[in-house]
Amino acid sequence: MKLGMLFSGGKDSTFACWRAMQHEEVACLISVLSRNEESYMFHTPNVRWVPLQAEAAGLPLVQGETEGREEEELADLRSVIRLAMDRHGIEGVVTGALQSLYQASRIQRICADLDLWCFNPLWHTDPHRYLQNLLSLGFRAVITGVFSSPFDASWLGRELDRDTIRELEVIACTHRITLTGEGGEYETFVLDAPFFRQRIVVQEAETAYRTDRGVYRITRAALEEK
Amino acid sequence: MILIVDLCYREGSLSLYEFVEPVAGIVRRSGFPVQVRHRSHLSRQDLAAVERIILCGTALRDNAFAAEPASFAWMKEVRVPVLGICAGMQAMALAFGGSLTPSQEIGTTEVRCTRRDPLLEGHERFPAYELHGAGVTPPPRFLVLAESDHCIQAMRHPELPFYGILFHPEVRNEWVVERFLALPWRIC
């Protein structure tokens, strides 16, 4: 079955893509660039680097844009999925949704409307095991946004390694955040994955942080051989 | 041992993570060992050695199981409690002479209990996650336990602890699976 991967460049959509590849053919990545930093559906900090990730993975990218207004962005998403159907003949869509009913049910409705299959291979997955799998399978991701207490500026640009996950596990208990960032508490950007032919190297980045909220914006990056 | 039957389009499919693993996780966390079998590979041996059976849901577009109602004839022979979730409820309905009716629901809806039963007792109204393209006309004599505005949400065999629920309890209603596992019934 040819599938299109709804891809934001973060750990969840990248891991879901890898998992989909173990069972079906991922024909393209689908990405929506939102002009609204508070987008309900699409995270934004480094989505402009998704084309570099697509190149690293050797997958075609179908990209659309949205103003990011609630509900309107769903019509924009529908249009870009429609484009992926026309260009790559996809029969279904894969998402990296973990728990969000808001995200999952809206994408399910779009797929039902377009007569597409919809897969959510991380749906209600065990968060501890998932993060451990990310590391053991060779995914490398950095934290590119924090949007909740108690994250301070030191978290920005930090690699999601064993030490970071251990700290996140503590914070998840003490501050009632989701371990995976599913509640929008933090965002990630993937530099390397098992299906990437090349890895991404961040050459320059800038951080902006103010009262529990901050972003790590990559300004220059390149591919290097693995 | 709790037998979990995978109804998805093929064995080891991409849907396994979405519709089978979350249910298996609830069962494991409740302290029971789990055996997962795809509907196409169920043997009499599998069915003989289990305490309870759960049939999981499928993707919205995945109705392959409904084309093979004979593959669920085993439900008429087993003598352990059975819980059919979404597609599992549809399979149960087909196995016992009910039918499917087009009825699409996606997202959260309110489930209202219409008859007292140990499975749902104490939860007269509750929000539940729906993902189905068909509802069921229950088999003759099956009892309707709950409804939504659109269709029947829970049914039960008139004598045996065979339950069908259309909503997905693995999403925010794990208590339904936990209660099914704890129901004190054992069929001789």
CSV table of N, CA and C in Angstrom, one decimal, chain A residues 1 3 19-20 23-24 91 94 99 101 104-105 108-109 112 115-121 123-124, chain B residues 9-10 12-15 17-18 22 29 59-62 104 106-108 129 131 170-172 174:
chain,number,residue,atom,x,y,z
A,1,MET,N,0.9,-1.2,0.0
A,1,MET,CA,0.0,0.0,0.0
A,1,MET,C,0.9,1.2,0.0
A,3,LEU,N,1.7,4.9,0.9
A,3,LEU,CA,1.2,5.8,1.9
A,3,LEU,C,2.0,7.2,1.9
A,19,ARG,N,8.3,3.3,11.2
A,19,ARG,CA,7.5,2.1,11.6
A,19,ARG,C,6.6,1.8,10.3
A,20,ALA,N,6.1,2.8,9.7
A,20,ALA,CA,5.2,2.5,8.5
A,20,ALA,C,6.1,1.8,7.4
A,23,HIS,N,6.2,-1.9,7.2
A,23,HIS,CA,5.0,-2.7,6.8
A,23,HIS,C,4.5,-2.3,5.4
A,24,GLU,N,4.6,-1.1,5.0
A,24,GLU,CA,4.1,-0.6,3.8
A,24,GLU,C,5.1,0.3,3.1
A,91,GLU,N,-2.6,5.7,-1.1
A,91,GLU,CA,-3.9,5.1,-0.7
A,91,GLU,C,-4.2,5.4,0.7
A,94,VAL,N,-0.3,8.4,7.1
A,94,VAL,CA,0.3,8.0,8.4
A,94,VAL,C,0.5,9.2,9.2
A,99,GLN,N,-1.7,10.7,21.4
A,99,GLN,CA,-2.8,10.7,22.3
A,99,GLN,C,-3.9,11.7,21.9
A,101,LEU,N,-6.8,13.5,20.6
A,101,LEU,CA,-8.0,13.2,20.0
A,101,LEU,C,-8.3,14.3,19.0
A,104,ALA,N,-6.1,13.5,15.9
A,104,ALA,CA,-6.4,12.2,15.3
A,104,ALA,C,-7.7,12.2,14.6
A,105,SER,N,-8.7,12.8,15.3
A,105,SER,CA,-10.1,12.7,14.8
A,105,SER,C,-10.2,13.6,13.6
A,108,GLN,N,-8.6,11.7,10.7
A,108,GLN,CA,-9.4,10.6,10.4
A,108,GLN,C,-10.6,11.1,9.5
A,109,ARG,N,-11.1,12.2,9.8
A,109,ARG,CA,-12.3,12.7,9.0
A,109,ARG,C,-11.8,13.1,7.6
A,112,ALA,N,-11.3,9.9,5.7
A,112,ALA,CA,-12.6,9.3,5.4
A,112,ALA,C,-13.3,10.0,4.2
A,115,ASP,N,-11.5,9.1,1.1
A,115,ASP,CA,-11.5,7.6,0.9
A,115,ASP,C,-10.1,7.1,1.0
A,116,LEU,N,-9.4,7.5,2.0
A,116,LEU,CA,-8.0,7.1,2.3
A,116,LEU,C,-7.9,6.3,3.6
A,117,TRP,N,-6.9,5.4,3.6
A,117,TRP,CA,-6.6,4.7,4.9
A,117,TRP,C,-5.9,5.7,5.8
A,118,CYS,N,-6.1,5.5,7.1
A,118,CYS,CA,-5.4,6.4,8.1
A,118,CYS,C,-4.7,5.5,9.1
A,119,PHE,N,-3.5,5.7,9.3
A,119,PHE,CA,-2.7,4.9,10.3
A,119,PHE,C,-2.1,5.8,11.3
A,120,ASN,N,-2.2,5.4,12.5
A,120,ASN,CA,-1.5,6.1,13.7
A,120,ASN,C,-0.7,5.1,14.5
A,121,PRO,N,0.5,4.7,14.0
A,121,PRO,CA,1.2,3.6,14.6
A,121,PRO,C,1.9,3.9,16.0
A,123,TRP,N,-0.2,5.4,18.3
A,123,TRP,CA,-1.4,5.6,19.1
A,123,TRP,C,-1.4,4.9,20.4
A,124,HIS,N,-1.4,5.7,21.5
A,124,HIS,CA,-1.4,5.2,22.8
A,124,HIS,C,-0.3,4.2,23.1
B,9,TYR,N,-6.4,-6.0,8.5
B,9,TYR,CA,-6.4,-6.5,7.2
B,9,TYR,C,-5.4,-7.6,6.9
B,10,ARG,N,-4.3,-7.7,7.6
B,10,ARG,CA,-3.5,-8.9,7.5
B,10,ARG,C,-2.6,-9.1,8.7
B,12,GLY,N,0.2,-9.1,11.3
B,12,GLY,CA,1.4,-8.2,11.4
B,12,GLY,C,1.3,-6.9,10.7
B,13,SER,N,0.1,-6.3,10.6
B,13,SER,CA,-0.1,-5.1,9.8
B,13,SER,C,0.3,-3.9,10.5
B,14,LEU,N,0.3,-2.8,9.8
B,14,LEU,CA,0.6,-1.5,10.4
B,14,LEU,C,-0.4,-1.1,11.4
B,15,SER,N,-1.6,-1.6,11.2
B,15,SER,CA,-2.7,-1.3,12.2
B,15,SER,C,-2.6,-1.9,13.6
B,17,TYR,N,-0.4,-1.7,15.8
B,17,TYR,CA,0.1,-0.8,16.8
B,17,TYR,C,-1.1,0.0,17.3
B,18,GLU,N,-2.0,0.3,16.5
B,18,GLU,CA,-3.1,1.3,16.8
B,18,GLU,C,-4.3,0.6,17.4
B,22,PRO,N,-2.6,-1.2,22.1
B,22,PRO,CA,-3.1,-0.5,23.2
B,22,PRO,C,-4.0,-1.3,24.1
B,29,ARG,N,-1.2,-4.6,31.9
B,29,ARG,CA,-1.1,-3.8,33.1
B,29,ARG,C,-2.1,-4.3,34.2
B,59,ALA,N,-8.9,-0.3,11.3
B,59,ALA,CA,-9.0,1.0,10.7
B,59,ALA,C,-10.3,1.2,10.1
B,60,LEU,N,-10.7,2.5,9.9
B,60,LEU,CA,-12.0,2.9,9.4
B,60,LEU,C,-12.3,2.2,8.1
B,61,ARG,N,-11.3,2.1,7.2
B,61,ARG,CA,-11.4,1.6,5.9
B,61,ARG,C,-11.3,0.0,5.8
B,62,ASP,N,-11.0,-0.5,7.0
B,62,ASP,CA,-10.6,-2.0,7.0
B,62,ASP,C,-11.8,-2.8,7.4
B,104,GLN,N,-21.4,6.2,10.3
B,104,GLN,CA,-20.0,6.7,10.6
B,104,GLN,C,-20.0,7.6,11.7
B,106,ILE,N,-16.8,9.5,14.0
B,106,ILE,CA,-15.4,9.8,14.3
B,106,ILE,C,-15.2,10.8,15.4
B,107,GLY,N,-14.5,10.5,16.4
B,107,GLY,CA,-14.3,11.4,17.5
B,107,GLY,C,-15.1,11.1,18.8
B,108,THR,N,-15.3,12.0,19.6
B,108,THR,CA,-15.9,11.8,20.9
B,108,THR,C,-17.4,11.9,20.9
B,129,TYR,N,-14.6,7.5,22.7
B,129,TYR,CA,-14.0,7.7,21.3
B,129,TYR,C,-14.6,6.7,20.3
B,131,LEU,N,-14.7,5.4,16.2
B,131,LEU,CA,-14.1,5.3,14.9
B,131,LEU,C,-14.7,4.1,14.2
B,170,GLU,N,-10.0,1.6,24.7
B,170,GLU,CA,-8.5,1.8,24.9
B,170,GLU,C,-8.2,3.3,24.9
B,171,VAL,N,-9.2,4.1,24.4
B,171,VAL,CA,-9.0,5.6,24.5
B,171,VAL,C,-9.9,6.2,25.6
B,172,ARG,N,-9.3,6.5,26.7
B,172,ARG,CA,-9.9,7.2,27.8
B,172,ARG,C,-11.1,6.4,28.5
B,174,GLU,N,-10.4,3.0,29.6
B,174,GLU,CA,-9.7,1.7,29.9
B,174,GLU,C,-10.5,0.9,30.9
